[in-house]
PDB file of C-alpha atoms in Angstrom:
ATOM      1  CA  UNK A   1      -3.910 -17.512  54.583  1.00 79.00           C
ATOM      2  CA  UNK A   2      -2.119 -19.258  51.723  1.00 94.00           C
ATOM      3  CA  UNK A   3      -4.480 -19.118  48.706  1.00 96.00           C
ATOM      4  CA  UNK A   4      -3.497 -22.589  47.460  1.00 96.00           C
ATOM      5  CA  UNK A   5      -4.216 -24.178  50.832  1.00 97.00           C
ATOM      6  CA  UNK A   6      -7.521 -22.290  50.969  1.00 97.00           C
ATOM      7  CA  UNK A   7      -8.441 -23.736  47.552  1.00 97.00           C
ATOM      8  CA  UNK A   8      -7.489 -27.249  48.644  1.00 96.00           C
ATOM      9  CA  UNK A   9      -9.630 -26.955  51.779  1.00 97.00           C
ATOM     10  CA  UNK A  10     -12.639 -25.435  49.984  1.00 97.00           C
ATOM     11  CA  UNK A  11     -12.474 -27.674  46.864  1.00 97.00           C
ATOM     12  CA  UNK A  12     -10.826 -30.961  47.913  1.00 95.00           C
ATOM     13  CA  UNK A  13     -12.082 -32.801  44.811  1.00 93.00           C
ATOM     14  CA  UNK A  14     -11.597 -29.924  42.376  1.00 93.00           C
ATOM     15  CA  UNK A  15      -7.923 -29.165  42.959  1.00 94.00           C
ATOM     16  CA  UNK A  16      -5.206 -31.278  41.357  1.00 93.00           C
ATOM     17  CA  UNK A  17      -1.470 -30.892  40.982  1.00 91.00           C
ATOM     18  CA  UNK A  18       0.234 -27.849  42.461  1.00 93.00           C
ATOM     19  CA  UNK A  19       3.437 -26.659  40.845  1.00 92.00           C
ATOM     20  CA  UNK A  20       5.363 -23.952  42.682  1.00 93.00           C
ATOM     21  CA  UNK A  21       7.682 -22.421  40.106  1.00 90.00           C
ATOM     22  CA  UNK A  22       9.011 -19.801  42.494  1.00 92.00           C
ATOM     23  CA  UNK A  23       8.037 -18.190  45.780  1.00 90.00           C
ATOM     24  CA  UNK A  24       5.806 -15.799  43.839  1.00 95.00           C
ATOM     25  CA  UNK A  25       4.423 -18.078  41.110  1.00 96.00           C
ATOM     26  CA  UNK A  26       2.172 -21.134  41.568  1.00 97.00           C
ATOM     27  CA  UNK A  27       0.217 -23.219  39.029  1.00 96.00           C
ATOM     28  CA  UNK A  28      -2.791 -25.177  40.250  1.00 95.00           C
ATOM     29  CA  UNK A  29      -4.567 -27.845  38.223  1.00 94.00           C
ATOM     30  CA  UNK A  30      -8.338 -27.526  38.575  1.00 95.00           C
ATOM     31  CA  UNK A  31     -11.359 -29.525  37.479  1.00 95.00           C
ATOM     32  CA  UNK A  32     -12.641 -27.616  34.435  1.00 96.00           C
ATOM     33  CA  UNK A  33     -16.223 -28.360  35.464  1.00 96.00           C
ATOM     34  CA  UNK A  34     -15.686 -26.385  38.666  1.00 97.00           C
ATOM     35  CA  UNK A  35     -13.935 -23.343  37.195  1.00 98.00           C
ATOM     36  CA  UNK A  36     -16.792 -20.935  37.819  1.00 98.00           C
ATOM     37  CA  UNK A  37     -17.005 -21.818  41.536  1.00 98.00           C
ATOM     38  CA  UNK A  38     -13.229 -21.814  41.967  1.00 98.00           C
ATOM     39  CA  UNK A  39     -12.774 -18.458  40.186  1.00 98.00           C
ATOM     40  CA  UNK A  40     -15.625 -16.989  42.230  1.00 97.00           C
ATOM     41  CA  UNK A  41     -13.926 -18.133  45.443  1.00 98.00           C
ATOM     42  CA  UNK A  42     -10.556 -16.724  44.314  1.00 97.00           C
ATOM     43  CA  UNK A  43     -12.042 -13.365  43.350  1.00 97.00           C
ATOM     44  CA  UNK A  44     -14.780 -12.790  45.924  1.00 96.00           C
ATOM     45  CA  UNK A  45     -13.549 -14.691  48.973  1.00 96.00           C
ATOM     46  CA  UNK A  46      -9.770 -14.564  48.730  1.00 96.00           C
ATOM     47  CA  UNK A  47      -9.582 -11.054  47.293  1.00 95.00           C
ATOM     48  CA  UNK A  48      -7.477 -11.829  44.242  1.00 97.00           C
ATOM     49  CA  UNK A  49      -7.522  -9.904  40.980  1.00 97.00           C
ATOM     50  CA  UNK A  50      -7.816 -11.526  37.554  1.00 98.00           C
ATOM     51  CA  UNK A  51      -4.757 -10.359  35.615  1.00 97.00           C
ATOM     52  CA  UNK A  52      -5.317 -12.185  32.324  1.00 98.00           C
ATOM     53  CA  UNK A  53      -6.408 -15.486  30.848  1.00 98.00           C
ATOM     54  CA  UNK A  54      -4.412 -17.423  28.288  1.00 97.00           C
ATOM     55  CA  UNK A  55      -4.937 -20.588  26.272  1.00 97.00           C
ATOM     56  CA  UNK A  56      -2.630 -23.268  25.003  1.00 92.00           C
ATOM     57  CA  UNK A  57      -3.447 -26.225  22.800  1.00 88.00           C
ATOM     58  CA  UNK A  58      -1.792 -29.408  24.049  1.00 83.00           C
ATOM     59  CA  UNK A  59      -2.150 -33.075  23.198  1.00 76.00           C
ATOM     60  CA  UNK A  60      -4.245 -33.420  26.374  1.00 82.00           C
ATOM     61  CA  UNK A  61      -6.712 -30.781  25.166  1.00 85.00           C
ATOM     62  CA  UNK A  62      -7.118 -27.030  25.296  1.00 91.00           C
ATOM     63  CA  UNK A  63      -5.521 -25.661  28.424  1.00 94.00           C
ATOM     64  CA  UNK A  64      -7.138 -22.500  29.767  1.00 97.00           C
ATOM     65  CA  UNK A  65      -4.982 -20.582  32.247  1.00 97.00           C
ATOM     66  CA  UNK A  66      -6.507 -18.093  34.677  1.00 98.00           C
ATOM     67  CA  UNK A  67      -3.804 -15.844  36.161  1.00 98.00           C
ATOM     68  CA  UNK A  68      -4.825 -14.305  39.504  1.00 98.00           C
ATOM     69  CA  UNK A  69      -2.754 -11.811  41.478  1.00 97.00           C
ATOM     70  CA  UNK A  70      -2.543 -11.605  45.241  1.00 96.00           C
ATOM     71  CA  UNK A  71      -0.820  -8.217  45.484  1.00 93.00           C
ATOM     72  CA  UNK A  72      -0.686  -8.236  49.283  1.00 92.00           C
ATOM     73  CA  UNK A  73       1.228 -11.545  49.161  1.00 93.00           C
ATOM     74  CA  UNK A  74       3.313 -10.721  46.099  1.00 94.00           C
ATOM     75  CA  UNK A  75       2.039 -13.936  44.502  1.00 96.00           C
ATOM     76  CA  UNK A  76       0.434 -14.996  41.244  1.00 97.00           C
ATOM     77  CA  UNK A  77      -1.712 -18.120  41.306  1.00 98.00           C
ATOM     78  CA  UNK A  78      -2.552 -19.601  37.920  1.00 97.00           C
ATOM     79  CA  UNK A  79      -5.505 -21.956  37.657  1.00 97.00           C
ATOM     80  CA  UNK A  80      -4.946 -24.533  34.901  1.00 95.00           C
ATOM     81  CA  UNK A  81      -8.085 -26.151  33.425  1.00 95.00           C
ATOM     82  CA  UNK A  82      -7.916 -28.585  30.489  1.00 93.00           C
ATOM     83  CA  UNK A  83     -10.942 -29.103  28.260  1.00 92.00           C
ATOM     84  CA  UNK A  84     -11.228 -31.811  25.586  1.00 88.00           C
ATOM     85  CA  UNK A  85     -10.849 -31.230  21.886  1.00 83.00           C
ATOM     86  CA  UNK A  86     -12.087 -30.903  19.159  1.00 81.00           C
ATOM     87  CA  UNK A  87     -14.858 -28.687  20.563  1.00 87.00           C
ATOM     88  CA  UNK A  88     -13.456 -27.173  23.745  1.00 93.00           C
ATOM     89  CA  UNK A  89     -16.087 -25.800  26.139  1.00 96.00           C
ATOM     90  CA  UNK A  90     -15.819 -24.331  29.605  1.00 98.00           C
ATOM     91  CA  UNK A  91     -18.067 -22.156  31.761  1.00 98.00           C
ATOM     92  CA  UNK A  92     -17.634 -18.416  31.352  1.00 98.00           C
ATOM     93  CA  UNK A  93     -16.431 -16.506  34.390  1.00 98.00           C
ATOM     94  CA  UNK A  94     -17.614 -13.196  32.890  1.00 98.00           C
ATOM     95  CA  UNK A  95     -20.882 -13.256  34.894  1.00 97.00           C
ATOM     96  CA  UNK A  96     -18.675 -13.194  38.025  1.00 96.00           C
ATOM     97  CA  UNK A  97     -15.724 -11.102  36.850  1.00 97.00           C
ATOM     98  CA  UNK A  98     -16.543  -8.382  34.325  1.00 95.00           C
ATOM     99  CA  UNK A  99     -12.890  -8.089  33.300  1.00 94.00           C
ATOM    100  CA  UNK A 100     -12.983 -11.565  31.737  1.00 97.00           C
ATOM    101  CA  UNK A 101     -15.424 -10.565  28.981  1.00 97.00           C
ATOM    102  CA  UNK A 102     -12.997  -9.424  26.295  1.00 97.00           C
ATOM    103  CA  UNK A 103     -10.365 -12.019  27.190  1.00 98.00           C
ATOM    104  CA  UNK A 104     -12.855 -14.873  26.759  1.00 98.00           C
ATOM    105  CA  UNK A 105     -14.026 -13.440  23.439  1.00 97.00           C
ATOM    106  CA  UNK A 106     -10.411 -13.172  22.280  1.00 97.00           C
ATOM    107  CA  UNK A 107      -9.695 -16.801  23.225  1.00 97.00           C
ATOM    108  CA  UNK A 108     -12.894 -17.853  21.441  1.00 96.00           C
ATOM    109  CA  UNK A 109     -11.802 -16.104  18.239  1.00 94.00           C
ATOM    110  CA  UNK A 110      -8.232 -17.371  18.251  1.00 92.00           C
ATOM    111  CA  UNK A 111      -8.617 -20.889  19.705  1.00 93.00           C
ATOM    112  CA  UNK A 112     -12.297 -21.777  19.220  1.00 93.00           C
ATOM    113  CA  UNK A 113     -13.082 -22.236  22.926  1.00 96.00           C
ATOM    114  CA  UNK A 114     -16.779 -21.861  23.720  1.00 97.00           C
ATOM    115  CA  UNK A 115     -17.343 -20.081  27.023  1.00 98.00           C
ATOM    116  CA  UNK A 116     -20.743 -21.348  28.125  1.00 98.00           C
ATOM    117  CA  UNK A 117     -22.928 -18.639  29.616  1.00 97.00           C
ATOM    118  CA  UNK A 118     -20.923 -15.746  28.194  1.00 97.00           C
ATOM    119  CA  UNK A 119     -23.274 -12.740  27.933  1.00 96.00           C
ATOM    120  CA  UNK A 120     -21.886 -11.537  24.574  1.00 94.00           C
ATOM    121  CA  UNK A 121     -20.192 -14.370  22.626  1.00 91.00           C
ATOM    122  CA  UNK A 122     -19.761 -12.369  19.432  1.00 90.00           C
ATOM    123  CA  UNK A 123     -16.500 -12.028  17.537  1.00 90.00           C
ATOM    124  CA  UNK A 124     -13.979  -9.676  19.021  1.00 91.00           C
ATOM    125  CA  UNK A 125     -10.767  -9.774  16.987  1.00 91.00           C
ATOM    126  CA  UNK A 126     -11.605 -11.530  13.748  1.00 90.00           C
ATOM    127  CA  UNK A 127     -13.602  -9.850  11.004  1.00 87.00           C
ATOM    128  CA  UNK A 128     -17.145 -10.891  10.200  1.00 85.00           C
ATOM    129  CA  UNK A 129     -15.898 -12.370   6.929  1.00 85.00           C
ATOM    130  CA  UNK A 130     -13.402 -14.678   8.664  1.00 84.00           C
ATOM    131  CA  UNK A 131     -14.281 -18.332   7.892  1.00 83.00           C
ATOM    132  CA  UNK A 132     -16.270 -20.116  10.605  1.00 84.00           C
ATOM    133  CA  UNK A 133     -14.404 -22.978  12.258  1.00 83.00           C
ATOM    134  CA  UNK A 134     -10.956 -21.593  11.423  1.00 82.00           C
ATOM    135  CA  UNK A 135      -9.022 -20.606  14.532  1.00 85.00           C
ATOM    136  CA  UNK A 136      -5.666 -18.978  13.780  1.00 84.00           C
ATOM    137  CA  UNK A 137      -3.898 -20.034  17.007  1.00 85.00           C
ATOM    138  CA  UNK A 138      -4.871 -23.714  16.920  1.00 84.00           C
ATOM    139  CA  UNK A 139      -2.277 -26.313  16.117  1.00 76.00           C
ATOM    140  CA  UNK A 140      -3.179 -29.102  13.777  1.00 62.00           C
ATOM    141  CA  UNK A 141      -1.922 -32.501  14.925  1.00 44.00           C
ATOM    142  CA  UNK A 142      -1.882 -35.023  12.092  1.00 42.00           C
ATOM    143  CA  UNK A 143      -4.645 -37.551  12.701  1.00 43.00           C
ATOM    144  CA  UNK A 144      -6.009 -35.584  15.633  1.00 50.00           C
ATOM    145  CA  UNK A 145      -8.703 -32.976  16.087  1.00 51.00           C
ATOM    146  CA  UNK A 146      -9.943 -31.897  13.542  1.00 55.00           C
ATOM    147  CA  UNK A 147      -8.147 -34.038  10.989  1.00 48.00           C
ATOM    148  CA  UNK A 148      -7.000 -32.288   7.858  1.00 54.00           C
ATOM    149  CA  UNK A 149      -4.679 -33.595   5.174  1.00 59.00           C
ATOM    150  CA  UNK A 150      -1.663 -31.515   4.162  1.00 63.00           C
ATOM    151  CA  UNK A 151      -3.538 -30.557   0.980  1.00 71.00           C
ATOM    152  CA  UNK A 152      -6.611 -29.400   2.935  1.00 66.00           C
ATOM    153  CA  UNK A 153      -4.428 -27.413   5.325  1.00 60.00           C
ATOM    154  CA  UNK A 154      -2.540 -25.787   2.435  1.00 66.00           C
ATOM    155  CA  UNK A 155      -5.812 -24.941   0.656  1.00 71.00           C
ATOM    156  CA  UNK A 156      -7.251 -23.399   3.839  1.00 64.00           C
ATOM    157  CA  UNK A 157      -4.118 -21.314   4.424  1.00 61.00           C
ATOM    158  CA  UNK A 158      -4.210 -20.200   0.790  1.00 64.00           C
ATOM    159  CA  UNK A 159      -7.893 -19.248   1.133  1.00 66.00           C
ATOM    160  CA  UNK A 160      -7.146 -17.187   4.247  1.00 58.00           C
ATOM    161  CA  UNK A 161      -4.064 -15.519   2.764  1.00 61.00           C
ATOM    162  CA  UNK A 162      -5.781 -14.598  -0.469  1.00 60.00           C
ATOM    163  CA  UNK A 163      -9.219 -13.795   0.914  1.00 58.00           C
ATOM    164  CA  UNK A 164     -10.805 -11.094  -1.195  1.00 51.00           C
ATOM    165  CA  UNK A 165      -8.107 -11.116  -3.886  1.00 50.00           C
ATOM    166  CA  UNK A 166      -9.429 -13.930  -6.049  1.00 47.00           C
TER     167      UNK A 166
END
């Protein structure tokens, strides 16, 4: 069965736009509030494998991408969930898929996404002395979330660059 059609049948209100980029690559918009159920269905019912998760900050919010492989079909289905800024939160899929643990912790460190229900939400990449609330992969949109003036941004970058040398 086609995994996208199976998702649409199982979650008629949780599945949005479908973008087929090639015969082997499909992106599916999903309701972020349903990500745990949808990922569970993909992994446990459809037999997919979680390859990786990625994040991307957009003007719409933080986009979390869940890349699942269907090896028998030669297809990758990417679930695209967008969570609002400035404090992006989404349910953790680690309780369902052990392989998501380190990826979620990495995204938390770099983008500041809180994965609700994660069994070990401690830092993974950043040192213990890294400033709280500073996420190295976040963009700063002037007048958007969180607002910082050019001077504040420059001072923060300077503080990070010269940490421990002053």
